[in-house]
PDB file of C-alpha atoms in Angstrom:
ATOM      1  CA  MET A  22      22.331   7.418 -16.311  1.00 46.00           C
ATOM      2  CA  VAL A  23      20.574   6.067 -19.405  1.00 42.00           C
ATOM      3  CA  ALA A  24      23.701   6.731 -21.470  1.00 42.00           C
ATOM      4  CA  LEU A  25      25.840   4.900 -18.878  1.00 42.00           C
ATOM      5  CA  ILE A  26      23.521   1.891 -18.922  1.00 44.00           C
ATOM      6  CA  GLY A  27      23.617   1.872 -22.714  1.00 43.00           C
ATOM      7  CA  VAL A  28      27.424   1.821 -22.840  1.00 39.00           C
ATOM      8  CA  ILE A  29      27.624  -1.063 -20.385  1.00 40.00           C
ATOM      9  CA  LEU A  30      24.980  -3.040 -22.213  1.00 41.00           C
ATOM     10  CA  LEU A  31      26.643  -2.563 -25.585  1.00 37.00           C
ATOM     11  CA  ALA A  32      29.826  -4.024 -24.162  1.00 36.00           C
ATOM     12  CA  GLY A  33      27.865  -7.049 -22.984  1.00 40.00           C
ATOM     13  CA  VAL A  34      25.959  -7.782 -26.172  1.00 36.00           C
ATOM     14  CA  ALA A  35      28.524  -6.976 -28.846  1.00 31.00           C
ATOM     15  CA  SER A  36      29.370 -10.646 -29.324  1.00 29.00           C
ATOM     16  CA  GLY A  37      25.708 -11.629 -29.621  1.00 35.00           C
ATOM     17  CA  GLU A  38      25.709 -13.282 -26.194  1.00 42.00           C
ATOM     18  CA  VAL A  39      25.170 -11.729 -22.802  1.00 43.00           C
ATOM     19  CA  THR A  40      27.059 -13.162 -19.864  1.00 69.00           C
ATOM     20  CA  ILE A  41      25.648 -11.699 -16.694  1.00 84.00           C
ATOM     21  CA  PRO A  42      27.291 -12.409 -13.351  1.00 91.00           C
ATOM     22  CA  LYS A  43      25.013 -12.396 -10.348  1.00 94.00           C
ATOM     23  CA  PRO A  44      25.356  -8.989  -8.674  1.00 96.00           C
ATOM     24  CA  ALA A  45      26.644  -8.860  -5.127  1.00 96.00           C
ATOM     25  CA  GLY A  46      23.921  -8.238  -2.606  1.00 96.00           C
ATOM     26  CA  ILE A  47      20.963  -8.999  -4.843  1.00 97.00           C
ATOM     27  CA  GLU A  48      18.112 -10.820  -3.106  1.00 97.00           C
ATOM     28  CA  ILE A  49      16.245 -12.932  -5.621  1.00 96.00           C
ATOM     29  CA  PRO A  50      13.801 -15.753  -4.835  1.00 95.00           C
ATOM     30  CA  ALA A  51      14.636 -19.247  -6.022  1.00 91.00           C
ATOM     31  CA  LYS A  52      11.174 -19.643  -7.527  1.00 92.00           C
ATOM     32  CA  LEU A  53      10.096 -16.980  -9.979  1.00 96.00           C
ATOM     33  CA  PRO A  54       7.608 -16.832 -12.853  1.00 96.00           C
ATOM     34  CA  GLN A  55       9.023 -17.033 -16.359  1.00 96.00           C
ATOM     35  CA  LEU A  56       7.967 -13.876 -18.130  1.00 98.00           C
ATOM     36  CA  LYS A  57       7.568 -13.294 -21.850  1.00 97.00           C
ATOM     37  CA  GLY A  58       7.696 -10.372 -24.241  1.00 97.00           C
ATOM     38  CA  PRO A  59       6.611  -8.202 -25.842  1.00 98.00           C
ATOM     39  CA  VAL A  60       6.833  -5.904 -22.826  1.00 98.00           C
ATOM     40  CA  ALA A  61       4.969  -2.630 -22.357  1.00 98.00           C
ATOM     41  CA  ILE A  62       6.681  -0.145 -20.052  1.00 98.00           C
ATOM     42  CA  THR A  63       5.303   3.048 -18.563  1.00 98.00           C
ATOM     43  CA  THR A  64       6.005   5.448 -15.719  1.00 97.00           C
ATOM     44  CA  ILE A  65       3.455   6.130 -13.010  1.00 98.00           C
ATOM     45  CA  GLY A  66       4.609   9.628 -12.165  1.00 96.00           C
ATOM     46  CA  GLN A  67       6.514  10.631 -15.318  1.00 96.00           C
ATOM     47  CA  ALA A  68       9.964   9.968 -13.815  1.00 94.00           C
ATOM     48  CA  PRO A  69      12.722   8.629 -16.128  1.00 94.00           C
ATOM     49  CA  GLY A  70      12.915   5.120 -14.621  1.00 95.00           C
ATOM     50  CA  ALA A  71      10.775   3.687 -17.416  1.00 97.00           C
ATOM     51  CA  SER A  72      13.413   4.732 -19.948  1.00 97.00           C
ATOM     52  CA  TRP A  73      16.096   2.971 -17.897  1.00 96.00           C
ATOM     53  CA  VAL A  74      14.056  -0.233 -17.855  1.00 98.00           C
ATOM     54  CA  ASN A  75      13.545  -0.007 -21.611  1.00 98.00           C
ATOM     55  CA  VAL A  76      17.292   0.318 -22.219  1.00 97.00           C
ATOM     56  CA  LEU A  77      18.001  -2.732 -20.070  1.00 97.00           C
ATOM     57  CA  LEU A  78      15.380  -4.869 -21.813  1.00 97.00           C
ATOM     58  CA  LYS A  79      16.560  -3.787 -25.266  1.00 96.00           C
ATOM     59  CA  GLY A  80      20.093  -4.735 -24.257  1.00 95.00           C
ATOM     60  CA  LEU A  81      18.852  -8.223 -23.419  1.00 96.00           C
ATOM     61  CA  LYS A  82      17.064  -8.374 -26.781  1.00 96.00           C
ATOM     62  CA  ILE A  83      13.673  -8.605 -25.090  1.00 97.00           C
ATOM     63  CA  PRO A  84      11.053  -6.881 -27.280  1.00 97.00           C
ATOM     64  CA  SER A  85       9.754  -3.842 -25.424  1.00 98.00           C
ATOM     65  CA  THR A  86       7.833  -0.634 -25.997  1.00 98.00           C
ATOM     66  CA  MET A  87       8.057   2.354 -23.666  1.00 98.00           C
ATOM     67  CA  GLU A  88       5.298   4.972 -23.606  1.00 98.00           C
ATOM     68  CA  ASP A  89       5.173   7.637 -20.905  1.00 97.00           C
ATOM     69  CA  MET A  90       1.401   7.953 -21.289  1.00 97.00           C
ATOM     70  CA  LEU A  91       0.564   4.339 -22.100  1.00 98.00           C
ATOM     71  CA  SER A  92      -3.199   3.832 -21.998  1.00 98.00           C
ATOM     72  CA  PRO A  93      -5.523   0.835 -21.654  1.00 98.00           C
ATOM     73  CA  ASN A  94      -6.503   1.367 -25.298  1.00 98.00           C
ATOM     74  CA  ASP A  95      -2.854   0.865 -26.275  1.00 98.00           C
ATOM     75  CA  LEU A  96      -2.886  -2.535 -24.585  1.00 98.00           C
ATOM     76  CA  VAL A  97      -6.102  -3.465 -26.369  1.00 98.00           C
ATOM     77  CA  ALA A  98      -4.819  -2.286 -29.759  1.00 98.00           C
ATOM     78  CA  ALA A  99      -1.619  -4.325 -29.382  1.00 98.00           C
ATOM     79  CA  SER A 100      -3.636  -7.400 -28.407  1.00 98.00           C
ATOM     80  CA  LYS A 101      -5.308  -7.514 -31.835  1.00 97.00           C
ATOM     81  CA  ASN A 102      -2.157  -8.967 -33.381  1.00 96.00           C
ATOM     82  CA  PRO A 103      -0.471 -12.013 -31.779  1.00 95.00           C
ATOM     83  CA  SER A 104       2.958 -10.674 -32.743  1.00 95.00           C
ATOM     84  CA  THR A 105       2.433  -7.362 -30.910  1.00 97.00           C
ATOM     85  CA  ALA A 106       0.233  -8.485 -28.022  1.00 98.00           C
ATOM     86  CA  PHE A 107       1.912  -7.549 -24.754  1.00 98.00           C
ATOM     87  CA  LYS A 108       2.623 -10.372 -22.323  1.00 98.00           C
ATOM     88  CA  THR A 109       4.208  -8.265 -19.592  1.00 98.00           C
ATOM     89  CA  LEU A 110       3.545  -4.743 -18.299  1.00 98.00           C
ATOM     90  CA  VAL A 111       6.243  -2.938 -16.296  1.00 98.00           C
ATOM     91  CA  LEU A 112       5.082  -0.001 -14.184  1.00 98.00           C
ATOM     92  CA  THR A 113       7.919   2.128 -12.804  1.00 98.00           C
ATOM     93  CA  MET A 114       7.396   4.008  -9.564  1.00 97.00           C
ATOM     94  CA  GLY A 115       8.322   7.500  -8.443  1.00 94.00           C
ATOM     95  CA  THR A 116       7.251  10.955  -9.520  1.00 95.00           C
ATOM     96  CA  SER A 117       8.846  13.890 -11.306  1.00 93.00           C
ATOM     97  CA  GLY A 118       7.176  17.275 -10.942  1.00 93.00           C
ATOM     98  CA  LYS A 119       8.891  18.443 -14.111  1.00 92.00           C
ATOM     99  CA  GLY A 120       7.865  15.318 -15.980  1.00 94.00           C
ATOM    100  CA  MET A 121       4.240  15.519 -14.895  1.00 95.00           C
ATOM    101  CA  GLY A 122       4.132  19.220 -15.687  1.00 95.00           C
ATOM    102  CA  GLY A 123       5.481  18.592 -19.168  1.00 95.00           C
ATOM    103  CA  ALA A 124       2.913  15.853 -19.744  1.00 95.00           C
ATOM    104  CA  GLY A 125       0.086  17.993 -18.388  1.00 95.00           C
ATOM    105  CA  VAL A 126      -0.879  15.533 -15.657  1.00 95.00           C
ATOM    106  CA  ASP A 127      -0.798  15.338 -11.876  1.00 95.00           C
ATOM    107  CA  ILE A 128      -0.430  12.430  -9.484  1.00 97.00           C
ATOM    108  CA  ASP A 129      -4.197  11.927  -9.280  1.00 97.00           C
ATOM    109  CA  ALA A 130      -4.348  11.469 -13.057  1.00 96.00           C
ATOM    110  CA  GLU A 131      -1.375   9.094 -12.958  1.00 97.00           C
ATOM    111  CA  ILE A 132      -2.978   6.962 -10.256  1.00 97.00           C
ATOM    112  CA  ALA A 133      -6.206   6.790 -12.260  1.00 98.00           C
ATOM    113  CA  ARG A 134      -4.208   5.763 -15.356  1.00 98.00           C
ATOM    114  CA  CYS A 135      -2.375   3.094 -13.344  1.00 98.00           C
ATOM    115  CA  ASN A 136      -5.638   1.646 -12.052  1.00 98.00           C
ATOM    116  CA  ALA A 137      -7.110   1.568 -15.557  1.00 98.00           C
ATOM    117  CA  LEU A 138      -3.976  -0.016 -17.017  1.00 98.00           C
ATOM    118  CA  VAL A 139      -3.895  -2.790 -14.423  1.00 98.00           C
ATOM    119  CA  THR A 140      -7.604  -3.483 -14.860  1.00 98.00           C
ATOM    120  CA  GLN A 141      -7.133  -3.866 -18.612  1.00 98.00           C
ATOM    121  CA  ALA A 142      -3.929  -5.854 -18.215  1.00 98.00           C
ATOM    122  CA  LYS A 143      -5.721  -8.380 -16.014  1.00 98.00           C
ATOM    123  CA  LYS A 144      -8.475  -8.733 -18.602  1.00 98.00           C
ATOM    124  CA  LEU A 145      -5.874  -9.465 -21.277  1.00 98.00           C
ATOM    125  CA  GLY A 146      -3.831 -11.848 -19.130  1.00 98.00           C
ATOM    126  CA  ILE A 147      -0.823  -9.518 -18.980  1.00 98.00           C
ATOM    127  CA  PHE A 148       1.631 -10.036 -16.088  1.00 98.00           C
ATOM    128  CA  VAL A 149       2.270  -6.816 -14.111  1.00 98.00           C
ATOM    129  CA  VAL A 150       5.722  -5.968 -12.740  1.00 98.00           C
ATOM    130  CA  GLY A 151       6.224  -3.041 -10.364  1.00 98.00           C
ATOM    131  CA  ALA A 152       9.731  -1.558 -10.574  1.00 98.00           C
ATOM    132  CA  GLN A 153      11.415   1.016  -8.334  1.00 97.00           C
ATOM    133  CA  ILE A 154      14.693   1.433 -10.209  1.00 97.00           C
ATOM    134  CA  GLU A 155      15.636   5.018  -9.338  1.00 93.00           C
ATOM    135  CA  GLY A 156      16.214   4.490  -5.641  1.00 90.00           C
ATOM    136  CA  ALA A 157      15.927   6.983  -2.798  1.00 91.00           C
ATOM    137  CA  ALA A 158      15.563   9.946  -5.143  1.00 89.00           C
ATOM    138  CA  ARG A 159      12.025   8.721  -5.865  1.00 90.00           C
ATOM    139  CA  ARG A 160      10.998   8.225  -2.239  1.00 91.00           C
ATOM    140  CA  THR A 161      11.087  11.758  -0.987  1.00 89.00           C
ATOM    141  CA  ASP A 162       7.553  13.170  -1.016  1.00 93.00           C
ATOM    142  CA  GLN A 163       3.853  12.379  -0.977  1.00 94.00           C
ATOM    143  CA  GLY A 164       3.721  12.040  -4.746  1.00 94.00           C
ATOM    144  CA  ASP A 165       6.413   9.359  -4.682  1.00 95.00           C
ATOM    145  CA  GLU A 166       4.625   7.504  -1.907  1.00 96.00           C
ATOM    146  CA  ARG A 167       1.315   7.540  -3.742  1.00 97.00           C
ATOM    147  CA  SER A 168       2.998   6.208  -6.877  1.00 97.00           C
ATOM    148  CA  ASN A 169       4.780   3.509  -4.868  1.00 97.00           C
ATOM    149  CA  LYS A 170       1.569   2.496  -3.127  1.00 97.00           C
ATOM    150  CA  VAL A 171      -0.675   2.255  -6.178  1.00 98.00           C
ATOM    151  CA  VAL A 172       1.866   0.227  -8.166  1.00 98.00           C
ATOM    152  CA  SER A 173       3.041  -2.101  -5.403  1.00 97.00           C
ATOM    153  CA  SER A 174      -0.526  -2.853  -4.319  1.00 97.00           C
ATOM    154  CA  GLN A 175      -1.498  -4.141  -7.780  1.00 97.00           C
ATOM    155  CA  SER A 176       1.627  -5.807  -9.162  1.00 98.00           C
ATOM    156  CA  ASP A 177       2.230  -9.525  -9.639  1.00 98.00           C
ATOM    157  CA  LEU A 178       5.954  -9.122  -8.850  1.00 98.00           C
ATOM    158  CA  LEU A 179       8.130  -6.334  -7.453  1.00 98.00           C
ATOM    159  CA  ILE A 180      11.715  -5.354  -8.261  1.00 98.00           C
ATOM    160  CA  VAL A 181      13.106  -2.614  -6.020  1.00 98.00           C
ATOM    161  CA  ARG A 182      16.362  -1.079  -4.877  1.00 97.00           C
ATOM    162  CA  LYS A 183      17.229  -2.073  -1.289  1.00 96.00           C
ATOM    163  CA  GLU A 184      17.799   1.529  -0.303  1.00 95.00           C
ATOM    164  CA  VAL A 185      14.094   2.313  -0.715  1.00 95.00           C
ATOM    165  CA  ASP A 186      12.979  -0.640   1.411  1.00 96.00           C
ATOM    166  CA  GLY A 187      14.643   0.262   4.699  1.00 93.00           C
ATOM    167  CA  ASP A 188      11.211   0.532   6.316  1.00 96.00           C
ATOM    168  CA  ALA A 189      10.115  -2.756   4.655  1.00 97.00           C
ATOM    169  CA  PHE A 190       7.361  -0.916   2.763  1.00 96.00           C
ATOM    170  CA  PHE A 191       7.848  -2.976  -0.392  1.00 97.00           C
ATOM    171  CA  THR A 192       8.627  -6.198   1.465  1.00 97.00           C
ATOM    172  CA  ASN A 193       5.376  -5.867   3.396  1.00 97.00           C
ATOM    173  CA  ALA A 194       3.448  -5.047   0.217  1.00 97.00           C
ATOM    174  CA  ALA A 195       4.787  -8.243  -1.361  1.00 98.00           C
ATOM    175  CA  LYS A 196       3.876 -10.285   1.715  1.00 97.00           C
ATOM    176  CA  GLN A 197       0.346  -8.883   1.789  1.00 96.00           C
ATOM    177  CA  ARG A 198      -0.179  -9.904  -1.839  1.00 95.00           C
ATOM    178  CA  ASN A 199       1.853 -13.107  -1.573  1.00 97.00           C
ATOM    179  CA  ILE A 200       3.965 -12.107  -4.582  1.00 98.00           C
ATOM    180  CA  PRO A 201       7.718 -12.408  -5.251  1.00 98.00           C
ATOM    181  CA  ILE A 202      10.019  -9.472  -4.579  1.00 98.00           C
ATOM    182  CA  ILE A 203      13.533  -8.970  -5.944  1.00 98.00           C
ATOM    183  CA  ARG A 204      15.714  -6.512  -4.035  1.00 98.00           C
ATOM    184  CA  THR A 205      18.792  -5.093  -5.773  1.00 98.00           C
ATOM    185  CA  VAL A 206      21.644  -2.833  -4.718  1.00 97.00           C
ATOM    186  CA  GLU A 207      22.129  -0.845  -7.932  1.00 96.00           C
ATOM    187  CA  SER A 208      19.931   0.111 -10.873  1.00 96.00           C
ATOM    188  CA  LEU A 209      22.123  -1.940 -13.202  1.00 95.00           C
ATOM    189  CA  ASP A 210      21.363  -5.043 -11.127  1.00 97.00           C
ATOM    190  CA  PHE A 211      17.914  -4.980 -12.718  1.00 97.00           C
ATOM    191  CA  LYS A 212      19.606  -6.344 -15.837  1.00 96.00           C
ATOM    192  CA  TYR A 213      20.360  -9.611 -14.053  1.00 96.00           C
ATOM    193  CA  ALA A 214      16.847  -9.735 -12.601  1.00 97.00           C
ATOM    194  CA  PHE A 215      15.299  -9.294 -16.039  1.00 97.00           C
ATOM    195  CA  ALA A 216      17.640 -11.899 -17.528  1.00 96.00           C
ATOM    196  CA  VAL A 217      16.414 -14.413 -14.956  1.00 96.00           C
ATOM    197  CA  LEU A 218      12.756 -13.476 -15.303  1.00 97.00           C
ATOM    198  CA  PHE A 219      12.791 -13.609 -19.106  1.00 96.00           C
ATOM    199  CA  ASN A 220      15.295 -16.490 -19.301  1.00 90.00           C
ATOM    200  CA  SER A 221      17.532 -14.281 -21.417  1.00 68.00           C
ATOM    201  CA  GLY A 222      21.257 -13.680 -21.346  1.00 54.00           C
ATOM    202  CA  LYS A 223      22.241 -16.179 -18.680  1.00 44.00           C
TER     203      LYS A 223
END
């Protein structure tokens, strides 16, 4: 999937400009915050969605750094230099048993890391985006649900695939926090959403 996204993005940016048509079926609010880079990206559950987000942002020429085990100290260290200080934090949702096993963590540790990251991000004035880019494959078990809950309950904006919101879980989470939610059909539709949010490529 990452390779497929990369090929499509290269075709779009080869000329130095990105022309992004609005995807069919995307639900995007008229009023959205204008986000800025650099962007820090991490996975809460060690699933590959964070890598997908990083590829999309790189394709839009938005400065981004992806770290599977991003820590609050990483946010603080980056903040010491104005050129590296993160302005946006993207937390991707969904768990991978293989990924967590390889990283030597479990969902409890990932939730604790998420809580610590958001706490530090708020202190530094970093905008938090919750992203569910992998779709139904990352809404199948208790681990997925715990990842979805901890991220969606603390984000400043949500971007999710429609197929994971059939029960309005994410829509209700956005309503409870009075935050914007973007609902897409495909993973690649996130490219358009990011272009709008970062005022890039459109």
